[in-house]
Coordinates of C-alpha atoms in Angstrom, one line a residue:
Chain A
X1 CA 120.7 153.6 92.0
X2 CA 123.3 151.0 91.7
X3 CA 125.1 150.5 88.3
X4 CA 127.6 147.9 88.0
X5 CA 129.6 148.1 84.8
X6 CA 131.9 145.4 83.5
X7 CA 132.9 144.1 86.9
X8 CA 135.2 141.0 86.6
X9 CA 137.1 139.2 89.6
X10 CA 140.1 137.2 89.6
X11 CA 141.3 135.3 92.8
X12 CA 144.7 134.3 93.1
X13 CA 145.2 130.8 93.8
X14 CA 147.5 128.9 96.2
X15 CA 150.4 127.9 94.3
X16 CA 149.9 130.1 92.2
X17 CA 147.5 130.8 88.7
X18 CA 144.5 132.9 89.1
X19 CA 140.5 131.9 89.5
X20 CA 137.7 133.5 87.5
X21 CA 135.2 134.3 89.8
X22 CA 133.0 136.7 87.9
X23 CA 133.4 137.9 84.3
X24 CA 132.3 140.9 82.8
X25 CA 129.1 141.7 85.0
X26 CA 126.7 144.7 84.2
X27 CA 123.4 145.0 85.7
X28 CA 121.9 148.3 87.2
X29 CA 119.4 148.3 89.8
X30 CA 116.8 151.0 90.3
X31 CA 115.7 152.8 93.3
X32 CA 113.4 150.8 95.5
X33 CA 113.6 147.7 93.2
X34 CA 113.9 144.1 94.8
X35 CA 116.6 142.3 92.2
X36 CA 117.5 139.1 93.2
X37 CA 120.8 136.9 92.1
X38 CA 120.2 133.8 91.6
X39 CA 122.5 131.0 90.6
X40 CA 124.4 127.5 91.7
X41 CA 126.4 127.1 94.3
X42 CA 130.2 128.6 93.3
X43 CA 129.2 131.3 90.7
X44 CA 130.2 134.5 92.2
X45 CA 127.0 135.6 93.6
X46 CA 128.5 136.7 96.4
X47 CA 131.3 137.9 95.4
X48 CA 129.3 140.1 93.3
X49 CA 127.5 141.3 96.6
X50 CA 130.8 141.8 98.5
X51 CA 131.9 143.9 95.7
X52 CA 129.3 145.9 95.8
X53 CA 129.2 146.0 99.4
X54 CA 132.8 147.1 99.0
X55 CA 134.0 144.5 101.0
X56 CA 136.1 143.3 98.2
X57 CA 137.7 145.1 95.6
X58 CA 137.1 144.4 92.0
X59 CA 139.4 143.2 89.0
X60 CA 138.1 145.4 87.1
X61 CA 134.8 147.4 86.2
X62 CA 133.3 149.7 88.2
X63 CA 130.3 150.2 90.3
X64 CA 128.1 153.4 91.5
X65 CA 125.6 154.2 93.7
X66 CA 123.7 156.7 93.5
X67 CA 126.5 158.4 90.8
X68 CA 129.3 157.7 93.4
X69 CA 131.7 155.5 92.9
X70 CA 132.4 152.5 95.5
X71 CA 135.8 152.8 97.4
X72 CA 134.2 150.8 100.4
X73 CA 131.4 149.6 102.9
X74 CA 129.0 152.5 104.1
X75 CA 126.2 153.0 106.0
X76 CA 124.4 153.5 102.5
X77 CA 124.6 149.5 102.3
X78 CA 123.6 147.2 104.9
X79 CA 124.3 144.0 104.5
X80 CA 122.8 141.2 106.1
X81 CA 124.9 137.6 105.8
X82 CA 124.2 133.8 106.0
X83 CA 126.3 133.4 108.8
X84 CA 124.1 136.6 111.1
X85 CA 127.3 137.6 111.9
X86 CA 125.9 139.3 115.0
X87 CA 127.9 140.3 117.9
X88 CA 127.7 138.1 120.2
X89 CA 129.1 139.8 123.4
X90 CA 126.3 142.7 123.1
X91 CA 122.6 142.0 123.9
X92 CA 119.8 142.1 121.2
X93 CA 119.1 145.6 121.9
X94 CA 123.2 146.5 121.9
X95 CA 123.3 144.8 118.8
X96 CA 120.3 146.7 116.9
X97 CA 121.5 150.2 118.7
X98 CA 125.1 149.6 117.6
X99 CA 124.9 150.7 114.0
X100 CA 122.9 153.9 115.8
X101 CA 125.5 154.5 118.7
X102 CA 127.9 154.5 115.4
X103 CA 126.5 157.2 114.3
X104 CA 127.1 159.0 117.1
X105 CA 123.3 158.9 118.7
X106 CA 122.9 159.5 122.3
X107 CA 122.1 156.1 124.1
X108 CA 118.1 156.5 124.8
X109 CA 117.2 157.6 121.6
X110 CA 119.3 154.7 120.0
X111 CA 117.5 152.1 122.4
X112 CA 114.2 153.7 121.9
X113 CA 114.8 153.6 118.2
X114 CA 115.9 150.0 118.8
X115 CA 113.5 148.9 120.8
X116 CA 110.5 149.9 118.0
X117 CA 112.7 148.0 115.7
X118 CA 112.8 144.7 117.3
X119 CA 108.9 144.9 118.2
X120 CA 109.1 145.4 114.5
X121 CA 110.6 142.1 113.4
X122 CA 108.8 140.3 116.0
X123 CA 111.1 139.8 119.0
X124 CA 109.6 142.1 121.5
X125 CA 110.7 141.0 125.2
X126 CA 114.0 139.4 123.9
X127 CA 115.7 142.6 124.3
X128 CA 118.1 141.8 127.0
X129 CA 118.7 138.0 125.4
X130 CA 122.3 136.9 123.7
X131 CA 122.8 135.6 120.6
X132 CA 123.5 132.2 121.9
X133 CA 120.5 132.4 123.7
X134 CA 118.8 132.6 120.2
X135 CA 117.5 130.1 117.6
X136 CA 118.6 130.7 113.9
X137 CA 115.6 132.5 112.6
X138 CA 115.5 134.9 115.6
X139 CA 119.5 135.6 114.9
X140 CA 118.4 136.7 111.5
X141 CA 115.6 138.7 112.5
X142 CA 118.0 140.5 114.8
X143 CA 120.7 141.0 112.3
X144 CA 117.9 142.3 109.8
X145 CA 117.1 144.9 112.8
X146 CA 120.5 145.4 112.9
X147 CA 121.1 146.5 109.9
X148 CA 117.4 148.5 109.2
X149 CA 118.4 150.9 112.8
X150 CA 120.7 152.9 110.4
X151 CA 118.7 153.1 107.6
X152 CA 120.8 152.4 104.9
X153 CA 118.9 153.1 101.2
X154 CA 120.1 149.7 99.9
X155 CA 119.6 146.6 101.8
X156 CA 122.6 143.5 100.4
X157 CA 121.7 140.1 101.3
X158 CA 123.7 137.2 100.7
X159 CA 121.3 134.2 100.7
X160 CA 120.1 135.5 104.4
X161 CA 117.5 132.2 105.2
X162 CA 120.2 129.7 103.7
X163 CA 121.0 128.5 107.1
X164 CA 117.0 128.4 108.2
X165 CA 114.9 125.3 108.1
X166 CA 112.1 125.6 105.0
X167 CA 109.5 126.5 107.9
X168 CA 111.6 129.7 109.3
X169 CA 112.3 130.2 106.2
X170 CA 109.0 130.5 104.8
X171 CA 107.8 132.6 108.1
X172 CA 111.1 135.2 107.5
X173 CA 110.4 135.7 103.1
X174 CA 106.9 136.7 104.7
X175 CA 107.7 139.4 107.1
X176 CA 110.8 140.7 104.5
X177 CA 108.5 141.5 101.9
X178 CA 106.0 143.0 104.8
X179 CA 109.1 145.3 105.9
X180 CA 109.8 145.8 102.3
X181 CA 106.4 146.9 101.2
X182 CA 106.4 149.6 104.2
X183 CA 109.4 151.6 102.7
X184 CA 110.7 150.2 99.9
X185 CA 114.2 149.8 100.2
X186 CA 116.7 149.0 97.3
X187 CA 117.5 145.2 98.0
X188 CA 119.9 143.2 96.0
X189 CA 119.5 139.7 96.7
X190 CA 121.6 136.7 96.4
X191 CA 119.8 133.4 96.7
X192 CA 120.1 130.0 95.7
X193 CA 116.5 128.8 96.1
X194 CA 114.4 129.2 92.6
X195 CA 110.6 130.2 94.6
X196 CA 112.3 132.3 97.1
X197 CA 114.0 134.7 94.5
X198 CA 110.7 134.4 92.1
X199 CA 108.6 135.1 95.4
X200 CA 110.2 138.0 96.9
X201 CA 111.8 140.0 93.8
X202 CA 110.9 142.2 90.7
X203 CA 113.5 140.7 88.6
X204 CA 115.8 137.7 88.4
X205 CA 119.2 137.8 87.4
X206 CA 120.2 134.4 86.5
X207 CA 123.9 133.7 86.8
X208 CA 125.9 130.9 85.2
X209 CA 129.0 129.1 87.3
X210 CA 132.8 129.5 86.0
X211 CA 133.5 131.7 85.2
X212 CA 129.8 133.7 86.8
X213 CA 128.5 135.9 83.7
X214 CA 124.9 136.9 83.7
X215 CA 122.9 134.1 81.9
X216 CA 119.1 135.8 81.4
X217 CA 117.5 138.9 83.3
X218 CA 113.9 137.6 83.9
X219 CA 111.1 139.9 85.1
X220 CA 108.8 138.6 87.9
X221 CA 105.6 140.3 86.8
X222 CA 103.6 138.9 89.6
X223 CA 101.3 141.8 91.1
X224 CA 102.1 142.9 95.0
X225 CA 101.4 142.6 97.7
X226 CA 102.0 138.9 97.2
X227 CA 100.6 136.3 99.7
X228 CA 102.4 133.2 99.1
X229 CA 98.7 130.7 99.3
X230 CA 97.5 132.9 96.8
X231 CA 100.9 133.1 94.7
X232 CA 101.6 129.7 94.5
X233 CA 98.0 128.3 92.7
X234 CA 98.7 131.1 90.1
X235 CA 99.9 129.5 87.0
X236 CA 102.0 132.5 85.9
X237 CA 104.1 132.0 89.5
X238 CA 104.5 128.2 88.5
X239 CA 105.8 128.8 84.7
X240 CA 107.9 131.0 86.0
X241 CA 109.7 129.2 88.6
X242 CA 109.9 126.1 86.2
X243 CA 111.4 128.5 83.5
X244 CA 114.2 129.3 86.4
X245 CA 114.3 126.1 87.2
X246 CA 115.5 124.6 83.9
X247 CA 117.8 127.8 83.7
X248 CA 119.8 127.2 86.4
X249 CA 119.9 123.5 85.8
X250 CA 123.6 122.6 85.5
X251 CA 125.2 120.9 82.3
X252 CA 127.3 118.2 83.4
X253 CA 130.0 119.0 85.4
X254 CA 132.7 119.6 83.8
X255 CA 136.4 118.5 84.7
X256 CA 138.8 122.1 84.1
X257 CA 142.3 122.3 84.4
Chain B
X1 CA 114.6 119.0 129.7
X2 CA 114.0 115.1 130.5
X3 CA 113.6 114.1 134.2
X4 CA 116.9 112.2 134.1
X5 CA 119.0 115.6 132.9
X6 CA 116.7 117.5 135.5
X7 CA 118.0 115.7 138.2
X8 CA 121.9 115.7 137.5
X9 CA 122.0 119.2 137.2
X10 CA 120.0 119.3 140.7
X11 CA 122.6 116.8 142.2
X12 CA 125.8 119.2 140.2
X13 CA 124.2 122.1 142.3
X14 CA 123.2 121.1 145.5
X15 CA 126.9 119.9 145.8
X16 CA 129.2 121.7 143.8
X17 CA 131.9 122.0 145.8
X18 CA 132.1 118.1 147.0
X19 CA 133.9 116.1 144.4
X20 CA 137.0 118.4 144.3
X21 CA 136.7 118.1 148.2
X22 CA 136.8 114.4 148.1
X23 CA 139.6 114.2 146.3
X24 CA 141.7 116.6 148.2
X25 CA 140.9 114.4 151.3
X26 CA 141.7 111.4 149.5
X27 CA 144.9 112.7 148.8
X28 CA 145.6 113.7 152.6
X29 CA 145.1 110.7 153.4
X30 CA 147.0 108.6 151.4
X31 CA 149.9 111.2 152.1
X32 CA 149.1 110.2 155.8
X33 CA 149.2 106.6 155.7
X34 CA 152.6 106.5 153.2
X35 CA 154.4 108.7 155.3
X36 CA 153.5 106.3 158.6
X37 CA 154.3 103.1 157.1
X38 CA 157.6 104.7 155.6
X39 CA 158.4 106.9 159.0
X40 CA 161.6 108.4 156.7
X41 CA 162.4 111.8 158.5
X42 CA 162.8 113.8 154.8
X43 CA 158.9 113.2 154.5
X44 CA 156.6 114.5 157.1
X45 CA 153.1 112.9 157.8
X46 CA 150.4 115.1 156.2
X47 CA 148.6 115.8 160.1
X48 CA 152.1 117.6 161.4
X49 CA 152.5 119.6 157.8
X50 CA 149.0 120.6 158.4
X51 CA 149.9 121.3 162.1
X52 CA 152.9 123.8 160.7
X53 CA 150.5 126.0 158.4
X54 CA 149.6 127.9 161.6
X55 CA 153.1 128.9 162.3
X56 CA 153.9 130.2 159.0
X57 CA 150.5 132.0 158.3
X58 CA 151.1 133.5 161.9
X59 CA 154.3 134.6 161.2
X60 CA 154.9 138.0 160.6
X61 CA 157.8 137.8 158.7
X62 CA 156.8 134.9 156.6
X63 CA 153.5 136.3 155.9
X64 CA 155.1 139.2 154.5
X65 CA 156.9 137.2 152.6
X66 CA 154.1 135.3 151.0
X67 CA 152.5 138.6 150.0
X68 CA 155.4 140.1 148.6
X69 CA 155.1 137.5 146.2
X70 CA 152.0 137.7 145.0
X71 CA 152.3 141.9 144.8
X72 CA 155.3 140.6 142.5
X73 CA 153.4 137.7 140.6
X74 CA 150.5 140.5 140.2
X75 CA 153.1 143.3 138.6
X76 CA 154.1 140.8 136.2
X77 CA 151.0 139.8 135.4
X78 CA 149.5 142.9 134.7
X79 CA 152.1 144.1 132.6
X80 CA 152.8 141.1 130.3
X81 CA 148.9 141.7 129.6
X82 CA 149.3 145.0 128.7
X83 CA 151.7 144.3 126.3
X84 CA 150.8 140.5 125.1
X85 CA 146.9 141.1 124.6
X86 CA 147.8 144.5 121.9
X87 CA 150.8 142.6 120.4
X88 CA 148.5 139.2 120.0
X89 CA 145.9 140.8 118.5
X90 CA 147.8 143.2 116.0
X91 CA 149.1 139.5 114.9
X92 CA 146.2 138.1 114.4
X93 CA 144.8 140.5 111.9
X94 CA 147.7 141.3 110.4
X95 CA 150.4 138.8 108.4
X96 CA 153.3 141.3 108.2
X97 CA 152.9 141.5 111.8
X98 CA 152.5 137.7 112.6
X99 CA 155.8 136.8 110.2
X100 CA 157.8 139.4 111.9
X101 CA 156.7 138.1 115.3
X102 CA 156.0 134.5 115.2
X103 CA 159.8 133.2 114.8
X104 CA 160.5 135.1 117.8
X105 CA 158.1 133.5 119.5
X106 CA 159.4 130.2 117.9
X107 CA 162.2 130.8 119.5
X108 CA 161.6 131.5 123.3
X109 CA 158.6 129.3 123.7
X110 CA 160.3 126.0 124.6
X111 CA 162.8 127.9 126.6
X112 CA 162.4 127.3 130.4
X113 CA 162.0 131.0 131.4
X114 CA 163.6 130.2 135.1
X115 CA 166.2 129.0 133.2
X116 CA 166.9 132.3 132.1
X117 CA 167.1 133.7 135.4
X118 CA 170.8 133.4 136.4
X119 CA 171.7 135.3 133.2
X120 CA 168.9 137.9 134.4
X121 CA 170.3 138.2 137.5
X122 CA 173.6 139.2 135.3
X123 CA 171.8 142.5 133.6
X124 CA 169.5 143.4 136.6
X125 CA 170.3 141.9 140.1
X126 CA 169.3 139.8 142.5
X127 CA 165.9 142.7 143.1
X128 CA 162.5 142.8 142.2
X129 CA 163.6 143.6 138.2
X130 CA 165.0 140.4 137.6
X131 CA 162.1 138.5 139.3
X132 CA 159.6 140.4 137.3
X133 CA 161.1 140.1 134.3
X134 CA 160.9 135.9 134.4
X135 CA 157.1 136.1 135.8
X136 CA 156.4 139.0 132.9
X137 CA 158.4 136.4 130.1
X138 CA 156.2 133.2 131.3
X139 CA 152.9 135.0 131.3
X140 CA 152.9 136.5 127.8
X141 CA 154.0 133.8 125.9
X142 CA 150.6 132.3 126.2
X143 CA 148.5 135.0 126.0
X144 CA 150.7 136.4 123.2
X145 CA 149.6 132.7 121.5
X146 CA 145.8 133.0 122.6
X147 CA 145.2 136.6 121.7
X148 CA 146.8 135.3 118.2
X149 CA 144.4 132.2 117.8
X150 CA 141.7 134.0 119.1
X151 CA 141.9 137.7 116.5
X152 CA 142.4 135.3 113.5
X153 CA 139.4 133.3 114.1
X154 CA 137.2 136.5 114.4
X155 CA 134.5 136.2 112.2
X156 CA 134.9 138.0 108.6
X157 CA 131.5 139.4 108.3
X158 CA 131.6 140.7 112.2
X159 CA 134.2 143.0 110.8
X160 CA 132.5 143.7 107.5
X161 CA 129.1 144.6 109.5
X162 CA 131.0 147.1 111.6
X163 CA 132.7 148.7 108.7
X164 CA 129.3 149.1 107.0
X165 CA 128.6 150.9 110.1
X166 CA 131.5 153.2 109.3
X167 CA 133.9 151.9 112.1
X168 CA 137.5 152.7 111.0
X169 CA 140.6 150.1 111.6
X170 CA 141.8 151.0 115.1
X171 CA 137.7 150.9 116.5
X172 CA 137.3 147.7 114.9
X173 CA 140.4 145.9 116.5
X174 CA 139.7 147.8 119.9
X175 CA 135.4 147.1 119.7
X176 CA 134.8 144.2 117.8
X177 CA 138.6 141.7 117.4
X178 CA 139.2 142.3 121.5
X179 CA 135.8 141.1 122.9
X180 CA 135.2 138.7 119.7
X181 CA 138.5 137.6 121.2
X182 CA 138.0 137.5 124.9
X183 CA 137.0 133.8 125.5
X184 CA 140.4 132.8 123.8
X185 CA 142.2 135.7 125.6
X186 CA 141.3 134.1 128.9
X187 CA 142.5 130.6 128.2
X188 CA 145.8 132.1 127.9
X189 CA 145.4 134.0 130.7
X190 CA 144.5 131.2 132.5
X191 CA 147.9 129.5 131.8
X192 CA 149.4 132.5 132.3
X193 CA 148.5 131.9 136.2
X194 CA 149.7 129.1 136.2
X195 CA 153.0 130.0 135.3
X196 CA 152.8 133.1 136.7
X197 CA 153.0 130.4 140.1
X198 CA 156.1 128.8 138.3
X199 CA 158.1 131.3 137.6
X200 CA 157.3 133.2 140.6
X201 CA 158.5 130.3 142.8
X202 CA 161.3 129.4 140.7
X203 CA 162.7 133.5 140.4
X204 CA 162.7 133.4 144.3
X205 CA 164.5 129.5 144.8
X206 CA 167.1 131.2 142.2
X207 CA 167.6 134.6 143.4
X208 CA 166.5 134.5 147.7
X209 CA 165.7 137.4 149.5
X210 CA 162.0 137.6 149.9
X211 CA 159.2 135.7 148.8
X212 CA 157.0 132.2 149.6
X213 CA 160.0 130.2 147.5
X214 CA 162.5 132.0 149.4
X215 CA 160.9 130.1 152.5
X216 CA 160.6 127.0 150.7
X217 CA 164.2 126.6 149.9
X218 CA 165.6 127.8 153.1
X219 CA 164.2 125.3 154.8
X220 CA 164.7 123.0 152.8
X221 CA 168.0 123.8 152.9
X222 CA 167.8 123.6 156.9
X223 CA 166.1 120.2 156.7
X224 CA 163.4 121.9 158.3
X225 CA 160.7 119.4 155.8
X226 CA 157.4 120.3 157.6
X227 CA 157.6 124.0 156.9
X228 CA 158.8 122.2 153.2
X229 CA 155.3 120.3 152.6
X230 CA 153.6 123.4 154.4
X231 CA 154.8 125.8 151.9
X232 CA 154.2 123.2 149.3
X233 CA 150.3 123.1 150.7
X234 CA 150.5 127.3 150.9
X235 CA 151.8 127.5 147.2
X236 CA 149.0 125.1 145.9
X237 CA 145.9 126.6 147.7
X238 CA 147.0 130.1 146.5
X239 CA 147.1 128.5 142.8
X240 CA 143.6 127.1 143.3
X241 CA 142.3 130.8 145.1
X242 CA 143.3 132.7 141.8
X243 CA 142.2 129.7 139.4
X244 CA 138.8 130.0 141.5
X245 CA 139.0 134.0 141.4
X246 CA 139.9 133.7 137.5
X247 CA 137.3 131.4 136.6
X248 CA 134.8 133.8 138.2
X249 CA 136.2 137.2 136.7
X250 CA 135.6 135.0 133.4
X251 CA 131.8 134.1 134.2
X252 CA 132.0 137.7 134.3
X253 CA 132.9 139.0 131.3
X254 CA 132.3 136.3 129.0
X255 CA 129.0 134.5 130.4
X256 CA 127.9 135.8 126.7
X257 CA 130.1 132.9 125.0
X258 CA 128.3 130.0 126.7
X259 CA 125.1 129.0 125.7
X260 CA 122.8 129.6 128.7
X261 CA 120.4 126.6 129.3
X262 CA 118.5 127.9 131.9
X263 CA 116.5 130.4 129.5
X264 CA 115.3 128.0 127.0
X265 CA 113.4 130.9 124.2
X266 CA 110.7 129.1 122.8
X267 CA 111.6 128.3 118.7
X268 CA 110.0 130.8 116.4

């Protein structure tokens, strides 16, 4: 489904001299697999997404989906950010019918649509509500919406409950891997948080900071559906989060020119 | 919402209108009494400027006057908009754009636009042209700056979800930069009235034929200093009419931006 082959990016810096964000990445990802990226803070996990989001070009490498090569965003990839990035002058229902009215759907059948997708996530009667008028975890669950209305075959999500507090947070891994279970999209996942990634994914990919390389490609062999009371008394769901744990688990910082 | 919050808001509605009122009496009155204890015949006591509004509102002539200066302060409005808010937003989502523009804006911002106005007056008269020109210049220096701020701060991944959508270039800076734009738009639109009012009044002390600072000056000119204040009093409750009108238009279309605390969603 997605197969990214020797990707590398380089930022330029001010003042010249050039960064090393990622180096020499190659993972593929099958078709209705949950992979998440996981990784400290600074080591091109996102920029990985945004590549293959094609929001950003790469230095070099390559990546396909589906056998085509990426030239740029499509509605094949939704992507759902950290920051909601909702639009804040349309309603909740404008902003889940927008991708829809994109398309070119007629108005009723992209509210109706709409409207069955925010009962969906939980936010029935909020349809005529702003963003602003919203608290974080709603904001998410809207931009989710969002992005679900046009169907795109792979979802990209770059650390989307990062801003949440641990309880929203908690409430929003549940009702992702309920949507998830119900049609199985492609997700690639980019998360910071060790129980989330081993919680929600079928594998791991472990990424080391600067330049980001792929460290260790760990398989979460945890049977679904998962329930998280359940998940986290299992001993196999503990080893494996320690054995994350103590992989991402920085050396010293180092001092580089 | 505490008791205490509860009840200032309840006092900030009931009277909305009362503290701006105050003041503006305050001020009469102070005019009143300086004026008395001075009794200088260049400045009239605020009662007998008041006394003169009638004549001028009633006045045919001078009423026509007054109106065709805000048909000329609307013109230039509207077009230094329709120009400034394009130009301000290509700017602000693209550098080329915003170095080959920015010096020239570097350049005419600290100039005083009625300043220009004799050497207007030069290229296009003593008519309508040259008027509109200064009002047009004053306006969309602002809102050239505002629509500027206001594209470059859009959000990156607004734009990236709408190109995942499939929305080309042009849509995006039409559908999601303008109204991701539009509070900052309207604070430089909003300072655009304002010297909109300038430069109207200026254009017409500069270059008399018609219009409320063609009044102003000719009777100052005449000594005439009640119809003076009056006009002064005309000029400043139009300026507070549009800020009113503006600030309403802008509840309007951006009541989105501010966070409405009336509809409190319960946390989820």
């Amino acid at each position: 489904m997605i197969a990214i082959s020797g990707v590398t990016k380089t930022f330029q810096r001010r003042g010249g001299g050039t960064h090393l964000a990622i180096d020499s990445i190659d993972l593929q990802v099958a078709e209705g697999e949950f992979v998440s990226i996981l990784g400290p803070s600074g080591c091109g996990k996102s920029t990985l997404l945004y590549i293959v989001g094609g929001f950003v070009p790469p230095s070099r490498g390559s990546i396909t989906v589906s056998g085509r090569p990426v030239t740029g965003p499509g509605p094949d990839r939704g992507p759902v950010f950290q920051e909601f990035a909702l639009f804040p002058w349309k309603t909740v229902l404008g902003n889940v019918a927008y991708g829809l009215r994109e398309a070119g759907m007629r108005k009723r059948e992209a509210e109706r649509q709409a409207e069955a997708l925010i009962a969906r996530v939980g936010l029935k009667g909020y349809e005529s509500f702003y963003p602003k008028e919203l608290s974080g975890g709603m904001k998410q669950r809207v931009a989710i919406a969002r992005t679900l209305a046009y169907n795109p075959a792979i979802l990209l999500m770059d650390e989307p409950f990062g801003a949440l507090d641990a309880h929203t947070r908690v409430r929003l891994q549940n009702e992702l891997l309920e949507l998830w279970e119900r049609d199985r999209k492609t997700v690639l996942f980019v998360t910071h948080a060790v129980d989330e990634a081993v919680f929600l994914s079928d594998r791991v990919v472990v990424m080391s900071r600067q330049p980001g390389r792929i460290k260790a490609i760990v398989d979460i062999d945890l049977p679904r559906p998962r329930h998280r009371d359940e998940l986290l008394l299992q001993s196999r769901y503990q080893h494996l989060v320690i054995e994350l744990e103590r992989m991402i688990e920085d050396p010293p910082e180092e001092i580089r020119p | 919402m505490t008791a205490a919050a509860l009840a200032t808001r309840t006092r900030a509605t009931l009277l909305p209108g009362l503290p701006p009122l105050l003041a503006c009496l305050a001020l009469l009155l102070a005019w009143q009494l300086y004026a008395r204890t001075l009794s200088m015949g260049g400045i009239p006591d605020a009662l007998s400027t008041i006394r003169e509004l009638p004549a001028i509102l009633g006045d045919r002539e001078s009423l026509a006057d007054i109106l065709d200066s805000i048909r000329r302060m609307a013109i230039g409005f509207a077009i230094a908009l329709a120009f400034s808010v394009p130009l301000g937003l290509f700017m602000g989502r693209s550098r080329t754009v915003a170095a080959m523009v920015n010096p020239l804006l570097m350049i005419t911002y600290p100039v005083p636009k009625a300043a220009l106005m004799p050497i207007i007056m030069l290229w296009f008269g003593v008519g309508d042209a040259s008027k509109l020109l200064v009002i047009v210049l004053g306006v969309s220096l602002p809102v050239i700056y505002h629509a500027y701020q206001g594209a470059r701060a859009v959000e990156e991944k607004m734009l990236w979800s709408a190109r995942a959508m499939g929305m080309s270039g042009p849509a995006r800076l039409a559908r999601i930069v303008l109204p991701a734009s539009l509070p900052e738009i309207l604070v430089g639109c909003r300072t655009g009235i304002v010297l909109a009012l300038i430069t109207m009044i200026t254009s017409e002390m500069i270059a008399r034929q018609t219009g409320a600072g063609n009044i102003l000056f000719n009777a100052l000119d005449m000594a005439q200093y009640e119809t003076v204040y009056a006009m002064i009093l005309v000029i400043s409750a139009l300026g507070i009419v549009l800020d009113m009108l503006f600030e309403y238009v802008r509840g309007l279309l951006t009541g989105w931006a501010e966070p409405r605390h009336d509809l409190l969603a319960p946390s989820l």
